[in-house]
XYZ file of N, CA and C in Angstrom:
255
model
N -6.195 -1.210 -17.826
C -6.090 -2.451 -17.113
C -7.147 -3.439 -17.577
N -7.869 -3.066 -18.597
C -8.887 -3.956 -19.104
C -8.278 -5.187 -19.764
N -7.002 -5.157 -20.072
C -6.376 -6.318 -20.682
C -6.058 -7.392 -19.644
N -6.071 -7.040 -18.369
C -5.831 -8.014 -17.307
C -7.135 -8.685 -16.915
N -7.036 -9.929 -16.513
C -8.240 -10.637 -16.084
C -8.667 -10.135 -14.698
N -9.886 -10.454 -14.326
C -10.393 -10.018 -13.022
C -9.615 -10.639 -11.869
N -9.180 -11.887 -12.022
C -8.414 -12.510 -10.945
C -7.060 -11.837 -10.775
N -6.440 -11.441 -11.876
C -5.164 -10.734 -11.786
C -5.349 -9.378 -11.125
N -6.411 -8.655 -11.499
C -6.701 -7.368 -10.874
C -6.963 -7.530 -9.383
N -7.669 -8.589 -9.008
C -7.966 -8.835 -7.600
C -6.700 -9.134 -6.810
N -5.837 -9.974 -7.348
C -4.585 -10.309 -6.659
C -3.695 -9.085 -6.521
N -3.605 -8.283 -7.578
C -2.806 -7.051 -7.502
C -3.404 -6.070 -6.496
N -4.724 -5.972 -6.440
C -5.369 -5.060 -5.497
C -5.155 -5.505 -4.054
N -5.019 -6.789 -3.836
C -4.809 -7.289 -2.470
C -3.374 -7.043 -2.009
N -2.407 -7.306 -2.868
C -1.016 -7.298 -2.417
C -0.222 -6.041 -2.766
N -0.454 -5.438 -3.902
C 0.393 -4.336 -4.368
C 0.396 -3.113 -3.446
N -0.751 -2.595 -2.984
C -0.692 -1.406 -2.120
C 0.056 -1.643 -0.808
N -0.186 -2.784 -0.184
C 0.498 -3.067 1.075
C 2.003 -3.188 0.867
N 2.400 -3.871 -0.193
C 3.828 -4.018 -0.460
C 4.481 -2.686 -0.814
N 3.755 -1.834 -1.521
C 4.311 -0.519 -1.854
C 4.494 0.343 -0.608
N 3.541 0.295 0.316
C 3.689 1.067 1.553
C 4.909 0.574 2.337
N 5.069 -0.729 2.439
C 6.221 -1.275 3.167
C 7.520 -0.913 2.453
N 7.554 -1.020 1.122
C 8.750 -0.665 0.366
C 9.096 0.807 0.523
N 8.113 1.687 0.386
C 8.377 3.115 0.541
C 8.767 3.463 1.978
N 8.259 2.718 2.954
C 8.676 2.941 4.341
C 10.147 2.596 4.515
N 10.572 1.515 3.897
C 11.979 1.125 3.994
C 12.890 2.128 3.283
N 12.385 2.748 2.220
C 13.194 3.702 1.464
C 13.236 5.063 2.155
N 12.071 5.557 2.608
C 12.000 6.909 3.158
C 12.176 6.960 4.671
N 12.106 5.825 5.359
C 12.209 5.739 6.811
C 11.076 6.485 7.527
N 9.964 6.692 6.842
C 8.811 7.367 7.441
C 7.556 6.739 6.855
N 6.728 6.155 7.730
C 5.558 5.455 7.223
C 4.450 6.402 6.766
N 4.433 7.628 7.261
C 3.450 8.605 6.776
C 3.771 9.044 5.351
N 5.027 9.299 5.078
C 5.442 9.667 3.725
C 5.180 8.508 2.767
N 5.434 7.299 3.221
C 5.190 6.121 2.390
C 3.713 5.982 2.044
N 2.843 6.237 3.014
C 1.405 6.166 2.751
C 0.984 7.233 1.750
N 1.494 8.437 1.904
C 1.143 9.524 0.984
C 1.634 9.220 -0.433
N 2.852 8.688 -0.561
C 3.376 8.335 -1.875
C 2.540 7.241 -2.541
N 2.151 6.247 -1.768
C 1.360 5.154 -2.330
C -0.027 5.619 -2.731
N -0.661 6.437 -1.902
C -1.980 6.969 -2.253
C -1.884 7.836 -3.504
N -0.834 8.636 -3.615
C -0.657 9.470 -4.804
C -0.453 8.612 -6.052
N 0.293 7.533 -5.922
C 0.520 6.633 -7.048
C -0.777 5.986 -7.509
N -1.586 5.515 -6.557
C -2.848 4.895 -6.929
C -3.871 5.918 -7.407
N -3.842 7.120 -6.882
C -4.739 8.172 -7.374
C -4.397 8.526 -8.814
N -3.116 8.555 -9.139
C -2.714 8.836 -10.510
C -3.145 7.721 -11.456
N -3.086 6.481 -11.002
C -3.513 5.381 -11.867
C -5.029 5.381 -12.061
N -5.770 5.772 -11.033
C -7.224 5.884 -11.178
C -7.566 7.031 -12.119
N -6.871 8.142 -11.969
C -7.102 9.301 -12.824
C -6.777 8.979 -14.283
N -5.750 8.166 -14.506
C -5.374 7.775 -15.861
C -6.353 6.771 -16.461
N -7.200 6.182 -15.618
C -8.226 5.283 -16.118
C -7.849 3.824 -16.159
N -6.924 3.402 -15.326
C -6.524 2.006 -15.338
C -7.477 1.095 -14.581
N -8.279 1.626 -13.677
C -9.266 0.818 -12.965
C -10.630 1.472 -13.102
N -11.672 0.637 -13.143
C -13.023 1.143 -13.343
C -14.022 0.540 -12.361
N -13.596 -0.285 -11.485
C -14.530 -0.973 -10.586
C -14.380 -0.437 -9.170
N -15.503 -0.130 -8.528
C -15.464 0.448 -7.193
C -14.978 -0.560 -6.157
N -15.236 -1.859 -6.352
C -14.811 -2.839 -5.359
C -13.301 -3.029 -5.387
N -12.654 -2.735 -6.514
C -11.188 -2.756 -6.552
C -10.638 -1.617 -5.696
N -11.309 -0.459 -5.716
C -10.895 0.671 -4.878
C -11.000 0.308 -3.399
N -12.055 -0.415 -3.039
C -12.240 -0.810 -1.642
C -11.141 -1.790 -1.202
N -10.798 -2.720 -2.059
C -9.737 -3.678 -1.730
C -8.392 -2.967 -1.653
N -8.159 -2.014 -2.544
C -6.933 -1.197 -2.481
C -6.841 -0.450 -1.155
N -7.959 0.126 -0.711
C -7.973 0.873 0.552
C -7.698 -0.044 1.732
N -8.274 -1.241 1.722
C -8.013 -2.196 2.806
C -6.552 -2.626 2.805
N -5.992 -2.835 1.634
C -4.591 -3.222 1.534
C -3.667 -2.084 1.980
N -4.022 -0.849 1.624
C -3.257 0.306 2.101
C -3.280 0.386 3.623
N -4.449 0.155 4.201
C -4.584 0.186 5.660
C -3.716 -0.884 6.304
N -3.752 -2.095 5.761
C -2.927 -3.168 6.313
C -1.441 -2.861 6.164
N -1.041 -2.340 5.008
C 0.364 -1.990 4.802
C 0.832 -0.900 5.744
N -0.033 0.088 5.993
C 0.313 1.152 6.932
C 0.428 0.605 8.348
N -0.506 -0.279 8.727
C -0.438 -0.896 10.061
C 0.848 -1.710 10.206
N 1.183 -2.497 9.193
C 2.380 -3.317 9.263
C 3.639 -2.454 9.319
N 3.684 -1.371 8.564
C 4.842 -0.476 8.589
C 4.994 0.181 9.953
N 3.882 0.591 10.552
C 3.927 1.182 11.888
C 4.411 0.155 12.902
N 3.895 -1.050 12.795
C 4.310 -2.127 13.697
C 5.792 -2.455 13.514
N 6.247 -2.464 12.276
C 7.644 -2.758 11.968
C 8.566 -1.687 12.568
N 8.173 -0.411 12.432
C 9.010 0.667 12.963
C 9.041 0.668 14.482
N 7.905 0.404 15.147
C 7.884 0.422 16.607
C 8.619 -0.771 17.190
N 8.525 -1.928 16.549
C 9.252 -3.082 17.076
C 10.755 -2.908 16.876
N 11.158 -2.243 15.814
C 12.575 -1.978 15.589
C 13.108 -1.009 16.649
N 12.298 -0.002 17.015
C 12.717 0.970 18.025
C 12.783 0.343 19.416
N 11.969 -0.652 19.694
C 12.038 -1.325 20.990
C 13.321 -2.133 21.131
N 13.770 -2.738 20.020
C 14.997 -3.527 20.065
C 16.235 -2.649 20.146
N 16.235 -1.560 19.387
C 17.370 -0.644 19.328
C 16.881 0.772 19.641
N 16.789 1.141 20.902
C 16.297 2.488 21.222
C 17.267 3.555 20.725
N 16.740 4.713 20.277
C 17.618 5.781 19.810
C 18.428 6.371 20.957
N 19.595 6.901 20.641
C 20.473 7.471 21.677
C 20.053 8.844 22.078
């Protein structure tokens, strides 16, 4: 990821983890599985050496937290509108 500029890395670190958690929640219908898949994806990218800065990891973690919160909120509000039978 050294070919990307710092601003691009920062923007991706802010938005990509949260969007991936929401996307995986929509696909798997389970926000815990979505969080685990996203963490595994980012752990694999760190292991492969695509990121080298600790503050990018912190921003990724904050974005993961926000995405998980939003997915939980999305699922609970959907259940309030349409309760299961």
